[in-house]
Coordinates of N, CA and C in Angstrom, one line a residue:
D274 N -0.6 7.9 3.0 CA -0.9 6.7 3.7 C 0.4 6.0 4.5
R275 N 1.5 6.8 4.3 CA 2.7 6.5 4.8 C 2.9 7.1 6.5
K276 N 3.7 6.5 7.3 CA 3.9 7.1 8.7 C 5.1 7.5 8.5
L277 N 5.6 8.7 8.2 CA 7.0 9.1 8.2 C 7.9 9.1 9.4
S278 N 7.3 8.6 10.5 CA 8.0 8.2 11.7 C 8.5 6.9 11.7
N279 N 8.2 6.2 10.7 CA 8.4 4.7 10.6 C 9.4 4.9 9.5
P280 N 10.9 4.2 9.6 CA 11.8 4.3 8.7 C 11.6 3.8 7.3
A281 N 10.7 2.4 7.5 CA 10.4 1.7 6.3 C 9.5 2.6 5.8
D282 N 8.5 3.0 6.3 CA 7.4 3.6 5.4 C 8.0 5.1 4.8
K283 N 9.0 5.8 5.6 CA 9.7 7.0 5.0 C 10.2 6.6 3.6
E284 N 11.2 5.5 3.6 CA 11.8 5.0 2.7 C 10.8 4.7 1.4
A285 N 10.0 4.1 1.9 CA 9.0 3.6 0.7 C 8.4 4.9 0.1
A286 N 8.0 5.9 1.1 CA 7.4 7.2 0.3 C 8.3 7.7 -0.4
I287 N 9.7 7.9 -0.2 CA 10.6 8.6 -1.2 C 10.6 7.8 -2.6
D288 N 10.7 6.5 -2.2 CA 11.1 5.6 -3.6 C 9.6 5.8 -4.6
E289 N 8.5 6.0 -3.9 CA 7.2 5.9 -4.9 C 7.2 7.7 -5.4
V290 N 7.8 8.6 -4.7 CA 7.6 10.0 -5.2 C 8.5 10.1 -6.2
L291 N 10.0 9.6 -6.0 CA 11.1 10.1 -6.8 C 10.5 10.0 -8.5
P292 N 10.0 8.7 -8.9 CA 9.7 8.9 -10.6 C 9.0 9.8 -11.0
Y293 N 7.9 10.5 -10.2 CA 7.1 11.4 -10.6 C 8.0 12.6 -10.7
I294 N 8.9 12.8 -9.7 CA 9.8 14.2 -9.9 C 10.7 13.8 -11.2
R295 N 11.2 12.7 -11.5 CA 11.9 12.4 -12.6 C 11.5 12.7 -13.8
A296 N 10.0 12.7 -13.8 CA 9.4 12.5 -15.3 C 9.2 14.1 -15.6
V297 N 9.4 15.1 -14.7 CA 9.3 16.5 -15.0 C 10.2 17.0 -16.0
S298 N 10.0 17.5 -17.2 CA 11.0 17.8 -18.3 C 11.8 18.9 -17.7
S299 N 11.1 19.9 -17.4 CA 11.9 21.3 -17.0 C 12.6 21.3 -15.7
R300 N 14.1 21.5 -16.0 CA 14.9 21.1 -14.9 C 14.6 22.0 -13.6
I301 N 14.2 23.1 -13.8 CA 13.9 24.3 -12.7 C 12.6 23.7 -12.3
Q302 N 11.8 23.2 -12.6 CA 10.7 22.8 -12.2 C 10.8 21.6 -11.5
K303 N 11.9 20.5 -12.0 CA 12.2 19.4 -11.3 C 12.8 19.6 -10.1
R304 N 13.5 20.6 -10.0 CA 14.4 21.0 -8.8 C 13.5 21.5 -7.7
E305 N 12.5 22.2 -7.9 CA 11.4 22.9 -7.2 C 10.6 21.7 -6.5
Y306 N 10.0 20.8 -7.3 CA 9.4 19.7 -6.9 C 10.0 18.9 -5.8
F307 N 11.3 18.8 -6.3 CA 12.4 17.8 -5.4 C 12.6 18.4 -3.9
D308 N 12.7 19.6 -4.1 CA 12.8 20.5 -2.8 C 11.5 20.3 -1.7
I309 N 10.4 20.5 -2.6 CA 8.8 20.6 -1.8 C 9.0 19.0 -1.2
A310 N 9.2 18.0 -2.1 CA 9.1 16.7 -1.6 C 9.9 16.5 -0.4
M311 N 11.3 16.8 -0.6 CA 12.2 16.5 0.4 C 11.7 17.2 1.9
D312 N 11.3 18.3 1.7 CA 10.6 19.1 2.8 C 9.2 18.3 3.3
S313 N 8.2 17.8 2.6 CA 7.1 17.1 3.1 C 7.7 15.7 3.5
L314 N 8.6 15.3 3.2 CA 9.0 14.0 3.3 C 10.0 13.9 4.7
R315 N 10.2 15.2 5.2 CA 11.2 15.3 6.1 C 12.5 14.6 6.1
V316 N 13.2 14.8 4.9 CA 14.4 14.6 4.4 C 15.4 15.9 4.9
G317 N 16.1 15.7 5.6 CA 17.2 16.8 6.3 C 18.3 16.7 6.0
D318 N 19.1 15.1 6.1 CA 20.3 15.1 5.7 C 20.7 15.5 4.3
V319 N 21.7 16.3 4.2 CA 22.1 16.9 3.1 C 22.9 16.1 2.1
A320 N 23.7 15.1 2.8 CA 24.4 14.0 2.0 C 23.2 13.2 1.1
L321 N 22.1 12.9 1.9 CA 21.2 11.9 1.5 C 20.4 12.7 0.2
K322 N 19.9 14.1 0.7 CA 19.4 14.7 -0.6 C 20.4 15.0 -1.7
R323 N 21.6 15.1 -1.4 CA 22.4 15.2 -2.8 C 22.3 13.7 -3.5
E324 N 22.4 12.7 -2.8 CA 22.3 11.3 -3.3 C 21.0 11.3 -4.1
L325 N 20.0 11.7 -3.6 CA 18.6 11.4 -4.2 C 18.7 12.2 -5.3
W326 N 19.0 13.5 -5.3 CA 18.9 14.4 -6.5 C 19.8 13.8 -7.5
Q327 N 21.0 13.3 -7.3 CA 21.8 12.9 -8.4 C 21.2 11.5 -8.9
S328 N 20.5 11.1 -8.3 CA 19.9 9.6 -8.9 C 18.7 10.3 -9.7
I329 N 18.0 11.3 -9.5 CA 17.1 11.9 -10.3 C 17.6 12.5 -11.8
R330 N 18.9 13.3 -11.4 CA 19.5 13.7 -12.5 C 19.9 12.8 -13.6
T331 N 20.5 11.5 -13.0 CA 21.1 10.7 -13.9 C 20.2 9.7 -14.6
G332 N 18.7 9.9 -14.0 CA 17.7 8.7 -14.4 C 18.0 7.7 -14.0
A333 N 18.5 7.3 -12.7 CA 18.6 5.8 -12.2 C 17.3 5.5 -11.4
N334 N 16.8 4.3 -11.6 CA 15.4 3.8 -11.3 C 15.8 3.4 -9.8
R335 N 16.8 3.2 -9.5 CA 16.8 3.1 -7.7 C 17.8 3.7 -7.2
R336 N 17.9 4.2 -6.3 CA 19.0 4.9 -5.2 C 20.4 4.3 -5.3
P337 N 21.5 4.7 -5.3 CA 22.8 4.0 -5.5 C 22.7 3.1 -4.3
Q338 N 22.4 3.3 -3.2 CA 22.6 2.2 -1.9 C 21.8 1.1 -2.2
D339 N 20.5 1.4 -3.0 CA 19.7 0.1 -3.3 C 20.5 -0.8 -4.3
A340 N 21.2 -0.5 -5.2 CA 22.0 -1.5 -6.0 C 23.1 -1.9 -5.3
R341 N 23.4 -1.3 -4.6 CA 24.7 -1.8 -3.6 C 24.5 -2.9 -2.7
E342 N 23.3 -2.8 -2.1 CA 22.5 -3.7 -1.2 C 21.7 -4.9 -1.7
G343 N 21.5 -4.5 -3.1 CA 20.7 -5.7 -3.7 C 19.1 -5.5 -3.3
R344 N 18.6 -4.5 -3.0 CA 17.2 -4.4 -2.3 C 16.5 -4.7 -3.6
R345 N 15.1 -5.3 -3.4 CA 14.1 -5.1 -4.1 C 13.5 -4.2 -3.8
P346 N 12.4 -3.6 -4.9 CA 11.5 -2.7 -4.6 C 10.4 -3.0 -3.7
V347 N 9.8 -2.0 -2.9 CA 8.9 -2.3 -1.9 C 7.7 -3.0 -2.7
L348 N 6.8 -4.0 -2.4 CA 5.8 -4.2 -3.1 C 4.4 -3.7 -2.4
K349 N 3.5 -3.2 -3.0 CA 2.4 -2.5 -2.5 C 1.1 -2.9 -3.3
T350 N 0.2 -3.6 -2.4 CA -1.1 -3.8 -3.1 C -1.9 -2.7 -3.2
S351 N -2.9 -3.0 -4.3 CA -3.7 -2.3 -4.4 C -5.0 -1.9 -3.6
A352 N -5.7 -0.9 -3.6 CA -6.9 -1.0 -2.9 C -8.2 -2.0 -3.1
A353 N -8.0 -2.2 -4.6 CA -9.1 -3.4 -4.9 C -8.6 -4.9 -4.4
E354 N -7.2 -4.9 -4.4 CA -6.8 -6.4 -3.8 C -7.1 -6.5 -2.4
E355 N -6.7 -5.4 -1.5 CA -7.1 -5.6 -0.3 C -8.3 -5.8 0.2
W356 N -9.2 -5.1 -0.6 CA -10.7 -5.3 -0.4 C -11.1 -6.6 -0.7
F357 N -10.5 -7.2 -1.9 CA -10.9 -8.5 -2.1 C -10.5 -9.5 -1.6
W358 N -9.1 -9.4 -0.9 CA -8.6 -10.4 -0.2 C -9.3 -10.6 1.3
G359 N -9.7 -9.2 1.9 CA -10.3 -9.1 3.1 C -11.8 -9.8 3.2
L360 N -12.3 -9.6 1.8 CA -13.9 -10.4 1.8 C -13.6 -11.9 1.5
I361 N -12.6 -12.3 0.8 CA -12.1 -13.7 0.6 C -12.0 -14.6 2.0
F362 N -11.1 -14.0 3.0 CA -10.6 -14.6 3.8 C -11.5 -14.3 5.0
S363 N -12.2 -13.5 5.0 CA -13.6 -13.3 6.1 C -14.9 -14.2 5.8
N364 N -14.9 -14.6 4.6 CA -16.2 -15.1 4.2 C -16.1 -16.7 3.7
D365 N -16.1 -17.5 4.4 CA -15.8 -19.1 3.7 C -16.8 -19.5 3.1
D366 N -18.0 -19.0 3.1 CA -19.2 -19.5 2.3 C -19.2 -19.0 1.1
L367 N -18.6 -17.7 0.5 CA -18.7 -17.2 -0.5 C -17.3 -17.5 -1.3
R368 N -16.1 -17.8 -0.7 CA -15.1 -18.1 -1.1 C -14.7 -18.9 -2.3
P369 N -15.4 -20.3 -2.2 CA -15.4 -21.1 -3.4 C -16.0 -20.7 -4.6
A370 N -17.3 -20.2 -4.5 CA -18.0 -19.4 -5.6 C -17.2 -18.4 -6.4
I371 N -16.8 -17.3 -5.4 CA -16.0 -16.1 -5.9 C -14.6 -16.6 -6.8
L372 N -13.9 -17.6 -6.1 CA -12.7 -18.3 -6.9 C -13.1 -18.9 -8.0
A373 N -14.3 -19.5 -8.3 CA -14.8 -20.3 -9.2 C -14.8 -19.3 -10.5
K374 N -15.6 -18.2 -10.2 CA -15.6 -17.1 -11.2 C -14.5 -16.3 -11.8
L375 N -13.4 -16.4 -10.9 CA -12.2 -15.5 -11.3 C -11.8 -16.0 -12.8
E376 N -11.0 -15.3 -13.5 CA -10.3 -15.5 -14.8 C -8.9 -15.2 -14.5
P377 N -8.1 -16.1 -15.3 CA -6.7 -15.6 -15.0 C -6.0 -14.3 -15.3
E378 N -6.8 -13.7 -16.3 CA -6.5 -12.1 -16.6 C -6.9 -11.4 -15.4
D379 N -7.8 -11.7 -14.6 CA -8.3 -10.8 -13.5 C -7.2 -10.5 -12.3
Y380 N -6.2 -11.6 -12.5 CA -5.3 -11.7 -11.4 C -3.9 -11.6 -11.7
R381 N -3.6 -12.1 -13.2 CA -2.4 -12.3 -13.9 C -1.2 -11.4 -13.3
D382 N -1.8 -10.0 -13.8 CA -0.8 -8.7 -13.4 C -0.7 -8.2 -12.2
L383 N -1.3 -8.9 -11.3 CA -1.3 -8.0 -9.8 C 0.0 -8.6 -9.2
V384 N 0.1 -7.8 -7.9 CA 1.2 -8.0 -6.9 C 0.9 -9.3 -6.3
T385 N -0.3 -9.9 -5.9 CA -0.8 -10.9 -5.3 C -1.1 -12.0 -6.1
A386 N -0.6 -12.1 -7.5 CA -1.0 -13.1 -8.4 C -0.5 -14.5 -7.5
P387 N 0.6 -14.7 -7.3 CA 1.0 -16.0 -6.6 C 0.0 -16.3 -5.4
V388 N -0.6 -15.6 -4.7 CA -1.6 -15.8 -3.6 C -2.9 -16.4 -4.2
F389 N -3.4 -15.5 -5.1 CA -4.5 -16.1 -6.1 C -4.1 -17.5 -6.7
E390 N -3.2 -17.8 -7.1 CA -2.8 -19.2 -7.7 C -2.7 -20.1 -6.4
A391 N -2.0 -20.1 -5.6 CA -2.1 -20.8 -4.3 C -3.3 -21.1 -4.0
L392 N -4.1 -20.1 -3.6 CA -5.6 -20.3 -3.1 C -6.5 -21.3 -4.3
L393 N -6.2 -20.9 -5.3 CA -7.1 -21.6 -6.3 C -6.6 -23.1 -6.4
E394 N -5.3 -23.5 -6.5 CA -4.8 -24.8 -6.1 C -5.3 -25.5 -5.0
L395 N -5.4 -24.9 -3.8 CA -5.9 -25.6 -2.6 C -7.2 -25.8 -2.9
E396 N -8.4 -24.8 -3.3 CA -9.6 -25.0 -3.4 C -10.0 -26.1 -4.4
R397 N -9.1 -26.4 -5.7 CA -9.2 -27.5 -6.6 C -8.8 -28.7 -5.6
E398 N -7.8 -28.9 -4.8 CA -7.4 -30.1 -4.0 C -8.3 -30.1 -3.0
K399 N -9.5 -29.3 -2.6 CA -10.1 -29.5 -1.7 C -9.6 -29.5 -0.2
Q400 N -8.3 -28.7 -0.1 CA -7.9 -28.7 1.3 C -8.2 -27.4 1.9
E401 N -8.0 -27.5 3.3 CA -8.3 -26.3 4.0 C -7.6 -25.0 3.8
I402 N -8.2 -24.0 3.7 CA -7.3 -22.8 3.7 C -7.2 -22.1 4.9
N403 N -5.5 -21.8 5.1 CA -5.0 -21.6 6.2 C -3.5 -20.9 5.7
Y404 N -2.9 -20.3 6.8 CA -1.8 -19.5 6.3 C -0.7 -20.8 6.1
D405 N -0.4 -21.6 6.8 CA 0.5 -22.7 6.3 C 0.3 -23.2 5.1
R406 N -0.7 -23.4 4.8 CA -0.9 -24.4 3.3 C -0.7 -23.1 2.3
I407 N -1.2 -22.2 2.3 CA -0.8 -21.0 1.3 C 0.6 -20.7 1.2
R408 N 1.3 -20.5 2.3 CA 2.6 -20.5 2.4 C 3.5 -21.5 1.6
L409 N 3.1 -22.5 2.0 CA 3.9 -23.7 1.1 C 3.7 -23.5 -0.3
K410 N 2.4 -23.5 -0.4 CA 2.1 -23.2 -2.1 C 3.0 -22.2 -2.8
V411 N 3.0 -20.9 -2.1 CA 3.7 -19.9 -2.6 C 5.1 -20.3 -2.6
E412 N 5.6 -20.8 -1.8 CA 7.2 -21.1 -1.5 C 7.6 -22.2 -2.8
G413 N 6.3 -22.9 -3.2 CA 6.6 -24.0 -4.3 C 6.8 -23.6 -5.4
N414 N 6.3 -22.4 -5.7 CA 6.5 -21.5 -7.0 C 7.6 -20.4 -6.9
V415 N 8.5 -20.6 -6.1 CA 9.4 -19.4 -5.8 C 10.4 -19.2 -6.9
Q416 N 10.8 -20.2 -7.4 CA 11.7 -20.3 -8.6 C 10.9 -19.9 -10.0
K417 N 9.7 -20.0 -10.1 CA 8.8 -19.7 -11.3 C 8.2 -18.4 -11.4
V418 N 8.1 -17.9 -10.3 CA 7.3 -16.4 -10.4 C 8.3 -15.4 -9.3
E419 N 8.8 -14.4 -10.1 CA 9.5 -13.3 -9.6 C 8.7 -12.4 -8.4
G420 N 9.2 -12.5 -7.4 CA 8.6 -11.6 -6.4 C 7.9 -12.5 -5.3
N421 N 7.7 -13.8 -5.4 CA 7.4 -14.5 -4.5 C 7.8 -14.4 -3.1
V422 N 9.0 -14.2 -3.0 CA 9.8 -14.0 -1.7 C 9.3 -13.0 -1.0
Q423 N 8.8 -11.7 -1.7 CA 8.3 -10.6 -0.9 C 6.7 -10.9 -0.7
I424 N 6.1 -11.5 -1.7 CA 4.7 -12.0 -1.4 C 4.6 -12.6 -0.1
L425 N 5.7 -13.4 0.4 CA 5.3 -14.2 1.6 C 5.6 -13.3 2.8
A426 N 6.0 -12.0 2.4 CA 6.4 -11.1 3.6 C 5.1 -10.4 4.0
I427 N 4.2 -10.2 2.8 CA 3.0 -9.5 3.2 C 2.0 -10.4 3.1
L428 N 2.0 -11.7 2.9 CA 1.0 -12.8 3.2 C 0.1 -12.6 4.5
P429 N 0.8 -12.4 5.6 CA 0.0 -12.4 7.0 C -0.8 -11.0 6.9
K430 N -0.4 -10.0 6.4 CA -1.2 -8.9 6.3 C -2.4 -9.2 5.5
L431 N -2.6 -9.9 4.5 CA -3.5 -10.1 3.5 C -4.7 -11.0 4.3
M432 N -3.9 -11.8 5.1 CA -4.8 -12.8 5.7 C -5.3 -12.4 7.0
M433 N -5.1 -11.2 7.6 CA -5.5 -10.6 8.8 C -6.3 -9.4 8.1
N434 N -6.4 -9.0 7.1 CA -7.1 -7.9 6.3 C -8.7 -8.2 6.5
E435 N -9.2 -7.6 7.6 CA -10.6 -7.9 7.8 C -11.5 -7.0 6.7
S436 N -12.4 -7.6 6.0 CA -13.4 -6.8 5.2 C -14.4 -6.0 5.9
M437 N -14.5 -4.8 5.8 CA -16.0 -4.0 6.5 C -17.2 -4.5 5.8
Y438 N -17.0 -5.2 4.8 CA -18.3 -5.6 4.3 C -18.7 -7.0 4.5
A439 N -17.9 -7.7 5.4 CA -18.1 -9.1 5.7 C -19.3 -9.7 6.3
S440 N -19.8 -8.7 7.0 CA -21.0 -8.7 7.8 C -22.3 -8.7 7.1
Q441 N -22.1 -8.3 5.9 CA -23.5 -8.1 5.0 C -23.5 -9.5 4.4
G442 N -25.0 -9.7 4.4 CA -25.2 -11.1 3.6 C -26.0 -10.8 2.4
D443 N -25.8 -9.7 1.5 CA -26.5 -9.5 0.3 C -25.5 -9.7 -1.0
Y444 N -24.3 -10.1 -0.7 CA -23.3 -10.4 -1.5 C -23.5 -11.6 -2.5
T445 N -23.3 -11.4 -3.7 CA -23.3 -12.7 -4.8 C -21.9 -12.8 -5.4
P446 N -21.5 -14.0 -5.7 CA -20.3 -14.3 -6.4 C -19.8 -13.4 -7.4
E447 N -20.9 -13.1 -8.3 CA -20.9 -12.6 -9.7 C -20.4 -10.8 -9.1
G448 N -21.5 -10.6 -8.2 CA -21.3 -9.3 -7.8 C -19.9 -8.6 -7.3
C449 N -19.3 -9.8 -6.3 CA -18.0 -9.5 -5.7 C -16.7 -9.4 -6.8
V450 N -17.1 -10.5 -7.8 CA -15.9 -10.5 -8.8 C -15.9 -9.2 -9.8
N451 N -17.2 -8.8 -10.0 CA -17.3 -7.7 -10.7 C -16.9 -6.4 -10.2
T452 N -17.3 -6.3 -9.0 CA -16.8 -5.3 -8.1 C -15.2 -5.1 -8.3
F453 N -14.6 -6.1 -8.0 CA -13.1 -6.3 -7.9 C -12.8 -5.9 -9.2
R454 N -13.4 -6.4 -10.4 CA -12.7 -6.2 -11.9 C -13.2 -4.4 -12.1
L455 N -14.0 -3.9 -11.5 CA -14.7 -2.8 -11.6 C -13.4 -1.7 -10.9
M456 N -13.1 -2.0 -9.7 CA -12.1 -1.2 -9.1 C -10.8 -1.6 -9.7
R457 N -10.5 -2.3 -10.3 CA -9.2 -2.6 -10.9 C -9.4 -1.8 -12.2
V458 N -10.3 -1.7 -13.0 CA -10.4 -0.8 -14.2 C -10.3 0.9 -13.7
Q459 N -11.0 1.2 -12.7 CA -10.9 2.4 -12.0 C -9.4 2.9 -11.7
T460 N -8.8 1.9 -10.9 CA -7.4 2.0 -11.0 C -6.5 2.4 -12.0
R461 N -6.7 1.6 -13.2 CA -6.0 2.0 -14.5 C -6.4 3.2 -14.9
I462 N -7.5 3.6 -14.8 CA -8.2 4.8 -15.5 C -7.3 6.0 -14.7
D463 N -7.3 5.8 -13.6 CA -6.4 6.8 -12.8 C -4.8 7.1 -13.1
E464 N -4.5 5.7 -13.2 CA -3.0 5.7 -13.8 C -2.9 6.5 -15.2
I465 N -3.7 6.1 -16.1 CA -3.8 6.7 -17.4 C -4.0 8.4 -17.3
I466 N -4.7 8.8 -16.4 CA -4.9 10.1 -16.1 C -3.4 10.9 -15.9
H467 N -2.7 10.0 -14.9 CA -1.4 10.6 -14.6 C -0.4 10.4 -15.8
E468 N -0.6 9.6 -16.5 CA 0.4 9.1 -17.5 C 0.1 10.1 -18.8
S469 N -0.9 10.4 -19.0 CA -1.8 11.4 -20.0 C -1.0 12.9 -19.6
S470 N -0.9 13.3 -18.2 CA -0.6 14.3 -17.9 C 1.0 14.5 -18.3
R471 N 1.7 13.6 -17.8 CA 3.0 13.4 -18.1 C 3.3 13.6 -19.7
A472 N 2.4 12.8 -20.4 CA 2.9 12.8 -22.0 C 2.6 14.3 -22.4
E473 N 1.4 14.9 -22.1 CA 1.1 16.3 -22.2 C 2.4 17.2 -22.3
R474 N 2.8 17.1 -20.8 CA 3.9 18.0 -20.3 C 5.3 17.8 -21.5
E475 N 5.5 16.4 -21.9 CA 6.6 16.1 -22.6 C 6.2 16.2 -24.2
G476 N 5.0 16.8 -24.6 CA 4.6 17.1 -26.0 C 4.7 15.8 -26.7
D477 N 4.4 14.6 -26.1 CA 4.2 13.3 -26.7 C 2.8 12.9 -27.2
A478 N 2.6 13.4 -28.3 CA 1.3 13.5 -29.0 C 0.7 11.9 -29.2
E479 N 1.7 11.1 -29.7 CA 1.6 9.7 -30.0 C 1.2 9.0 -28.9
T480 N 1.9 9.0 -27.7 CA 1.5 8.4 -26.2 C -0.1 8.9 -25.9
M481 N -0.2 10.2 -25.8 CA -1.4 10.8 -25.4 C -2.6 10.1 -26.4
A482 N -2.5 10.0 -27.3 CA -3.6 9.2 -28.4 C -3.7 7.8 -27.9
K483 N -2.6 7.1 -27.7 CA -2.8 5.8 -27.3 C -3.7 5.7 -25.8
L484 N -3.0 6.7 -25.1 CA -3.8 6.5 -23.7 C -5.2 7.0 -23.5
T485 N -5.5 7.6 -24.6 CA -6.9 8.3 -24.7 C -8.0 7.2 -25.2
M486 N -7.2 6.5 -26.6 CA -8.0 5.1 -26.8 C -8.2 4.2 -25.7
E487 N -7.4 3.8 -25.1 CA -7.4 2.9 -23.8 C -8.3 3.4 -22.7
Q488 N -8.5 4.6 -22.6 CA -9.1 5.2 -21.7 C -10.7 5.2 -21.9
I489 N -11.1 5.2 -23.2 CA -12.2 5.2 -23.8 C -12.7 3.9 -23.7
E490 N -12.0 2.9 -24.1 CA -12.3 1.4 -24.1 C -12.7 1.0 -22.3
L491 N -11.9 1.5 -21.6 CA -11.9 1.3 -20.2 C -13.1 1.8 -19.8
E492 N -13.5 3.0 -20.1 CA -14.8 3.6 -19.7 C -16.3 2.9 -20.0
K493 N -15.8 2.3 -21.3 CA -17.1 1.5 -21.8 C -17.2 0.1 -20.6
H494 N -15.9 -0.2 -20.5 CA -16.0 -1.7 -19.8 C -16.7 -1.3 -18.1
K495 N -16.4 0.0 -17.7 CA -16.8 0.4 -16.7 C -18.3 0.5 -16.7
R496 N -18.8 1.0 -17.4 CA -20.2 1.3 -17.9 C -20.7 -0.2 -17.6
A497 N -20.2 -1.2 -18.2 CA -20.8 -2.5 -18.4 C -20.7 -3.0 -17.2
L498 N -19.9 -2.8 -16.2 CA -19.8 -3.8 -15.1 C -20.6 -2.9 -14.1
A499 N -20.8 -1.7 -13.9 CA -21.3 -0.9 -13.2 C -22.8 -1.4 -12.4
P500 N -23.7 -1.7 -13.4 CA -25.1 -2.0 -13.2 C -25.0 -3.2 -12.3
T501 N -24.1 -4.1 -12.4 CA -24.0 -5.6 -11.9 C -23.5 -5.3 -10.3
V502 N -23.1 -4.3 -9.8 CA -22.4 -4.3 -8.5 C -23.2 -2.7 -7.9
D503 N -24.0 -2.2 -8.3 CA -24.4 -0.6 -7.6 C -25.2 -1.3 -6.5
S504 N -26.2 -2.6 -6.6 CA -27.0 -3.0 -5.5 C -26.1 -3.3 -4.4
M505 N -24.6 -3.4 -4.4 CA -24.0 -4.0 -3.3 C -23.4 -2.7 -2.4
Q506 N -23.7 -1.4 -3.1 CA -23.2 -0.2 -2.3 C -22.1 0.0 -1.7
I507 N -20.9 -0.5 -2.8 CA -19.6 -0.3 -2.5 C -19.0 0.7 -3.1
A508 N -18.2 1.8 -2.6 CA -17.8 3.0 -3.3 C -16.5 2.4 -4.0
Y509 N -16.5 2.4 -5.3 CA -15.4 1.9 -6.1 C -14.9 3.1 -6.7

């Protein structure tokens, strides 16, 4: 979903790919995957490729220039968050009821958690929901929550993200919240599958066992949530 002709997108794509290459235990395979990635991402500069390869070999979490310039990693919202925010901002009638059903654990670990908190505060205060009010709320907590500065940069995108489901009238607050939870559960299951593959390559039986148990519990949770959202005909 990245446009490699856009420098910022290209940099973000590289940052996302490097950790997966770094996780490969075989040095030969690691180098092969690195070369394939550099070709796919159109990185032709020899000096840059040498620097990126060195960061993988040394296990650095960020490229050397990132550390020198003090850059923060690029925040990326999940598909579940983007869908949910699109629905919240495009449906003024549903929003208060949806927010009332949210639990802190639903959004606490999400990239957009500060926006959730700001929106909930505004709803409790019976204030109008608009960009300026949300921005001020987020800025007010900037010293408390790491990453709020970056959240401010993606806030306009969240508020302009129109949901393709906004025109439908058969949504219920419970169905919306459970759909959001279901999408998040599926995202975590997908992550577990990737983590399990890495653990298997590394021969880490203990981690594989833990991930398997977590996936079993998530699958149970997924089955419990599914019947409450199937009628909404949303592809989660």
